[in-house]
Short mmCIF file of C-alpha atoms in Angstrom, two decimals:
data_model
loop_
_atom_site.label_atom_id
_atom_site.label_comp_id
_atom_site.label_asym_id
_atom_site.label_seq_id
_atom_site.Cartn_x
_atom_site.Cartn_y
_atom_site.Cartn_z
CA UNK A 788 10.82 -22.64 -0.76
CA UNK A 789 13.14 -25.24 0.70
CA UNK A 790 11.31 -27.74 2.85
CA UNK A 791 14.12 -27.73 5.37
CA UNK A 792 14.24 -24.02 6.08
CA UNK A 793 11.72 -24.48 8.91
CA UNK A 794 12.36 -21.91 11.59
CA UNK A 795 14.86 -19.82 9.66
CA UNK A 796 12.52 -17.70 7.57
CA UNK A 797 11.04 -14.86 9.62
CA UNK A 798 10.94 -17.65 12.05
CA UNK A 799 7.49 -18.21 10.65
CA UNK A 800 8.95 -20.44 7.95
CA UNK A 801 7.92 -23.62 9.67
CA UNK A 802 4.30 -22.71 9.08
CA UNK A 803 4.77 -22.39 5.35
CA UNK A 804 6.36 -25.81 5.23
CA UNK A 805 3.40 -27.29 7.10
CA UNK A 806 0.78 -25.85 4.78
CA UNK A 807 -0.68 -28.35 2.32
CA UNK A 808 -2.16 -25.66 0.13
CA UNK A 809 -0.46 -22.77 -1.60
CA UNK A 810 -1.29 -19.70 0.45
CA UNK A 811 -2.42 -16.77 -1.65
CA UNK A 812 -3.48 -13.19 -1.40
CA UNK A 813 -6.65 -12.02 -3.05
CA UNK A 814 -7.18 -8.39 -3.90
CA UNK A 815 -9.75 -6.16 -5.44
CA UNK A 816 -8.92 -5.48 -9.12
CA UNK A 817 -7.81 -1.92 -8.38
CA UNK A 818 -5.12 -3.20 -6.03
CA UNK A 819 -3.46 -5.62 -8.39
CA UNK A 820 -0.94 -3.15 -9.70
CA UNK A 821 -0.10 -1.36 -6.49
CA UNK A 822 0.96 -3.80 -3.82
CA UNK A 823 4.67 -4.37 -4.36
CA UNK A 824 7.72 -2.30 -5.06
CA UNK A 825 9.72 -1.97 -8.20
CA UNK A 826 12.98 -3.91 -8.34
CA UNK A 827 16.10 -2.30 -6.81
CA UNK A 828 17.91 0.09 -9.02
CA UNK A 829 20.67 -0.95 -11.32
CA UNK A 830 24.21 0.07 -10.53
CA UNK A 831 23.54 1.66 -7.15
CA UNK A 832 23.39 0.62 -3.52
CA UNK A 833 20.75 3.27 -2.86
CA UNK A 834 17.33 1.79 -3.46
CA UNK A 835 14.24 3.96 -3.79
CA UNK A 836 12.19 4.12 -0.71
CA UNK A 837 12.57 0.77 0.74
CA UNK A 838 15.37 -1.56 0.47
CA UNK A 839 18.85 -0.53 1.25
CA UNK A 840 20.62 0.21 4.45
CA UNK A 841 21.04 3.83 3.34
CA UNK A 842 18.63 6.74 3.33
CA UNK A 843 19.96 8.25 0.10
CA UNK A 844 17.15 8.77 -2.38
CA UNK A 845 17.56 8.03 -6.05
CA UNK A 846 16.77 10.85 -8.43
CA UNK A 847 14.38 8.96 -10.69
CA UNK A 848 12.89 5.90 -8.98
CA UNK A 849 11.16 3.45 -11.31
CA UNK A 850 7.36 3.49 -11.37
CA UNK A 851 5.28 1.12 -9.32
CA UNK A 852 4.38 -2.04 -11.13
CA UNK A 853 2.46 -5.17 -10.34
CA UNK A 854 4.43 -7.74 -8.39
CA UNK A 855 1.78 -10.25 -7.23
CA UNK A 856 0.70 -13.54 -8.67
CA UNK A 857 -2.80 -14.24 -9.97
CA UNK A 858 -5.18 -13.80 -7.06
CA UNK A 859 -7.91 -16.15 -5.95
CA UNK A 860 -11.01 -15.72 -3.80
CA UNK A 861 -10.25 -17.31 -0.44
CA UNK A 862 -12.64 -15.92 2.14
CA UNK A 863 -15.32 -18.50 1.57
CA UNK A 864 -16.95 -18.60 4.99
CA UNK A 865 -18.56 -16.21 7.39
CA UNK A 866 -16.11 -13.69 8.70
CA UNK A 867 -16.01 -12.24 12.15
CA UNK A 868 -16.57 -8.54 11.61
CA UNK A 869 -14.16 -6.60 13.76
CA UNK A 870 -12.82 -3.60 11.88
CA UNK A 871 -10.00 -2.33 14.03
CA UNK A 872 -8.84 1.20 14.57
CA UNK A 873 -6.33 2.25 11.94
CA UNK A 874 -4.26 4.26 14.41
CA UNK A 875 -4.11 5.16 18.10
CA UNK A 876 -5.33 8.72 17.52
CA UNK A 877 -1.96 10.13 16.50
CA UNK A 878 -1.68 12.71 13.71
CA UNK A 879 -0.41 11.42 10.40
CA UNK A 880 3.33 11.68 9.85
CA UNK A 881 4.12 13.99 6.94
CA UNK A 882 7.91 13.68 7.09
CA UNK A 883 9.60 10.31 7.51
CA UNK A 884 12.95 9.99 9.23
CA UNK A 885 15.06 7.01 10.21
CA UNK A 886 18.66 5.98 10.74
CA UNK A 887 20.44 4.00 8.04
CA UNK A 888 21.55 1.33 7.83
CA UNK A 889 18.49 -0.09 9.51
CA UNK A 890 18.90 -2.49 12.39
CA UNK A 891 16.23 -4.65 13.97
CA UNK A 892 15.28 -3.71 17.52
CA UNK A 893 15.39 -6.53 20.03
CA UNK A 894 12.95 -7.22 22.85
CA UNK A 895 12.24 -5.50 25.21
CA UNK A 896 13.22 -2.22 23.50
CA UNK A 897 10.36 0.17 24.44
CA UNK A 898 10.12 1.40 20.85
CA UNK A 899 8.51 -1.95 20.04
CA UNK A 900 5.63 -0.97 22.35
CA UNK A 901 5.35 2.68 21.32
CA UNK A 902 2.26 3.97 19.45
CA UNK A 903 2.64 4.00 15.67
CA UNK A 904 1.37 6.97 13.69
CA UNK A 905 -0.39 6.69 10.34
CA UNK A 906 1.67 7.52 7.28
CA UNK A 907 0.66 10.77 5.61
CA UNK A 908 3.48 11.21 3.11
CA UNK A 909 3.41 9.09 -0.03
CA UNK A 910 6.65 10.13 -1.63
CA UNK A 911 10.17 8.88 -2.34
CA UNK A 912 10.98 8.73 1.37
CA UNK A 913 8.23 6.17 1.94
CA UNK A 914 9.47 4.07 -0.95
CA UNK A 915 13.01 4.33 0.38
CA UNK A 916 12.04 3.20 3.88
CA UNK A 917 10.04 0.25 2.58
CA UNK A 918 12.91 -0.84 0.31
CA UNK A 919 15.41 -0.60 3.16
CA UNK A 920 13.08 -2.70 5.29
CA UNK A 921 13.09 -5.42 2.65
CA UNK A 922 16.89 -5.42 2.64
CA UNK A 923 17.26 -5.85 6.40
CA UNK A 924 14.45 -8.43 6.40
CA UNK A 925 16.25 -10.57 3.82
CA UNK A 926 19.58 -10.09 5.56
CA UNK A 927 18.05 -11.54 8.74
CA UNK A 928 16.35 -14.42 6.89
CA UNK A 929 12.89 -13.01 7.49
CA UNK A 930 9.62 -13.07 5.59
CA UNK A 931 8.00 -10.05 7.21
CA UNK A 932 8.92 -6.83 8.98
CA UNK A 933 7.03 -3.92 10.53
CA UNK A 934 8.41 -0.39 10.66
CA UNK A 935 8.54 -0.16 14.47
CA UNK A 936 10.96 -3.11 14.45
CA UNK A 937 13.52 -0.83 12.81
CA UNK A 938 12.77 2.16 15.02
CA UNK A 939 10.33 3.92 12.67
CA UNK A 940 7.08 4.20 14.61
CA UNK A 941 4.72 4.46 11.66
CA UNK A 942 2.06 2.12 10.29
CA UNK A 943 3.99 0.38 7.53
CA UNK A 944 4.79 -3.29 6.93
CA UNK A 945 6.51 -5.34 4.25
CA UNK A 946 6.52 -9.07 3.64
CA UNK A 947 7.44 -11.78 1.20
CA UNK A 948 6.05 -15.19 2.08
CA UNK A 949 8.89 -16.96 0.25
CA UNK A 950 11.68 -15.17 2.11
CA UNK A 951 13.56 -15.18 -1.22
CA UNK A 952 14.85 -11.78 -2.33
CA UNK A 953 14.95 -13.03 -5.91
CA UNK A 954 11.17 -13.56 -5.90
CA UNK A 955 10.19 -9.93 -5.98
CA UNK A 956 6.78 -10.78 -7.39
CA UNK A 957 5.85 -12.10 -3.94
CA UNK A 958 6.69 -8.85 -2.14
CA UNK A 959 3.88 -6.92 -0.51
CA UNK A 960 3.91 -3.45 1.03
CA UNK A 961 0.97 -2.32 3.16
CA UNK A 962 0.63 1.25 4.39
CA UNK A 963 -1.84 2.14 7.16
CA UNK A 964 -3.43 -1.32 7.16
CA UNK A 965 -6.51 -2.09 9.17
CA UNK A 966 -8.35 -5.34 9.74
CA UNK A 967 -11.89 -5.43 8.39
CA UNK A 968 -12.71 -9.00 9.38
CA UNK A 969 -11.20 -12.38 10.15
CA UNK A 970 -12.36 -15.96 9.82
CA UNK A 971 -13.72 -17.52 12.98
CA UNK A 972 -11.34 -20.45 13.02
CA UNK A 973 -8.20 -20.48 15.12
CA UNK A 974 -5.03 -22.18 13.87
CA UNK A 975 -2.08 -23.02 16.10
CA UNK A 976 1.43 -22.62 14.69
CA UNK A 977 4.85 -22.11 16.14
CA UNK A 978 5.97 -18.55 15.52
CA UNK A 979 9.11 -16.58 16.05
CA UNK A 980 10.14 -12.99 15.47
CA UNK A 981 13.17 -11.11 14.21
CA UNK A 982 13.01 -9.05 17.40
CA UNK A 983 13.26 -12.27 19.46
CA UNK A 984 16.25 -14.16 18.02
CA UNK A 985 16.04 -17.93 18.37
CA UNK A 986 12.84 -17.79 20.41
CA UNK A 987 9.73 -19.68 19.31
CA UNK A 988 6.27 -20.36 20.65
CA UNK A 989 2.81 -21.52 19.59
CA UNK A 990 0.34 -18.76 18.68
CA UNK A 991 -3.33 -19.10 17.72
CA UNK A 992 -4.53 -16.93 14.85
CA UNK A 993 -7.39 -16.93 12.29
CA UNK A 994 -6.44 -18.46 8.95
CA UNK A 995 -8.05 -15.71 6.87
CA UNK A 996 -8.18 -11.96 7.16
CA UNK A 997 -9.72 -9.15 5.15
CA UNK A 998 -7.63 -5.99 5.12
CA UNK A 999 -8.01 -2.39 4.04
CA UNK A 1000 -4.73 -0.59 3.31
CA UNK A 1001 -2.95 1.91 1.09
CA UNK A 1002 -0.16 1.41 -1.40
CA UNK A 1003 3.01 3.49 -1.76
CA UNK A 1004 1.18 6.13 -3.76
CA UNK A 1005 -1.60 6.45 -1.19
CA UNK A 1006 -4.24 4.57 -3.14
CA UNK A 1007 -6.65 2.59 -0.94
CA UNK A 1008 -7.59 -1.03 -1.62
CA UNK A 1009 -9.01 -4.10 0.09
CA UNK A 1010 -7.38 -7.54 0.04
CA UNK A 1011 -8.30 -10.97 1.35
CA UNK A 1012 -5.30 -12.86 2.74
CA UNK A 1013 -5.24 -16.57 3.55
CA UNK A 1014 -2.86 -19.23 4.81
CA UNK A 1015 0.75 -18.44 5.62
CA UNK A 1016 0.57 -14.83 4.35
CA UNK A 1017 -2.40 -14.25 6.67
CA UNK A 1018 -0.27 -15.34 9.61
CA UNK A 1019 2.60 -13.10 8.53
CA UNK A 1020 0.23 -10.17 8.13
CA UNK A 1021 -1.32 -10.64 11.57
CA UNK A 1022 2.10 -10.99 13.18
CA UNK A 1023 3.29 -7.73 11.59
CA UNK A 1024 -0.03 -5.99 12.26
CA UNK A 1025 0.41 -6.80 15.94
CA UNK A 1026 3.68 -4.87 15.83
CA UNK A 1027 1.79 -1.84 14.52
CA UNK A 1028 -0.55 -2.19 17.52
CA UNK A 1029 2.35 -2.42 19.98
CA UNK A 1030 1.62 -6.10 20.58
CA UNK A 1031 4.47 -8.60 20.51
CA UNK A 1032 4.29 -12.27 19.70
CA UNK A 1033 5.14 -13.25 23.27
CA UNK A 1034 1.87 -11.53 24.23
CA UNK A 1035 0.06 -13.96 21.90
CA UNK A 1036 1.76 -17.18 22.95
CA UNK A 1037 -0.39 -19.94 24.38
CA UNK A 1038 0.24 -20.31 28.14
CA UNK A 1039 2.37 -23.44 27.74
CA UNK A 1040 4.65 -21.75 25.20
CA UNK A 1041 5.01 -18.64 27.35
CA UNK A 1042 5.98 -20.79 30.33
CA UNK A 1043 8.60 -22.58 28.25
CA UNK A 1044 10.13 -19.34 26.96
CA UNK A 1045 9.83 -17.29 30.15
CA UNK A 1046 13.42 -17.90 31.24
CA UNK A 1047 14.82 -16.68 27.92
CA UNK A 1048 12.48 -13.67 27.87
CA UNK A 1049 13.59 -12.65 31.35
CA UNK A 1050 17.21 -13.04 30.26
CA UNK A 1051 16.63 -10.72 27.30
CA UNK A 1052 14.98 -8.19 29.62
CA UNK A 1053 17.85 -8.28 32.09
CA UNK A 1054 20.46 -7.89 29.35
CA UNK A 1055 18.62 -4.91 27.86
CA UNK A 1056 18.19 -3.21 31.23
CA UNK A 1057 21.88 -3.70 32.02
CA UNK A 1058 22.89 -2.20 28.67
CA UNK A 1059 20.38 0.66 28.90
CA UNK A 1060 20.25 1.87 32.51
CA UNK A 1061 17.32 4.14 33.27
CA UNK A 1062 15.25 3.02 30.29
CA UNK A 1063 11.84 1.76 31.35
CA UNK A 1064 10.67 -1.44 29.72
CA UNK A 1065 7.51 -3.51 29.87
CA UNK A 1066 8.36 -6.88 31.31
CA UNK A 1067 6.42 -10.10 31.03
CA UNK A 1068 4.05 -10.48 33.99
CA UNK A 1069 5.07 -12.67 36.91
CA UNK A 1070 3.44 -16.05 37.15
#
């Protein structure tokens, strides 16, 4: 990862550059072969369930295969137990639909605040959506993306801590994730978000998180995530909860970005008359 990419990657890239230790993801043995996607398909622009800007499904998508590096135990302290609700009480979605090519929704689009239903269909359409999400994420120089950011209000996220589309082994797909526990420490880093172009602010988050999730075939697993990937995960998990990174900013950062946030709100309202949006609270 280039040391100078700083804010460009997901806009969380600066945090990776600051880390002195290689951040890793640790998984239970059963999860090792199920996290990432297979590589895009040869000779076609239509990727299986997750990476192109088109919804066309391929006839014979390649099987899932392991994409992660060797994993290492990282949760070495007492965790704060706080298993969170997997979904807001919505029924599981059994048929996925979305508009291709995907585009990233910008704040304050109300779809970014909408409830996100659990995924109940583990088929080619899920793989296609995840693959398309990777494509738009890389196109926007990101390292993580949640489904509601592309208008699909389901509990799905993808990320690649390197931000490099050639490093497919670092790709991770999490379906219906839930937080089991987090470390008690709080780390401050400057974050950004693909839904908030060129906007940055300090956010405090735990450095380690234990997660229960499913893979693209529906198999459940538990992983321990630490360092930069833990921050990416928590940022994307917030999206699944309808929480945006401006909601997490420390007060000083929110004050510094308030003018730009209000500008984004006003521009959206002007372009979408009659659409109700949640605005940042008045000081």
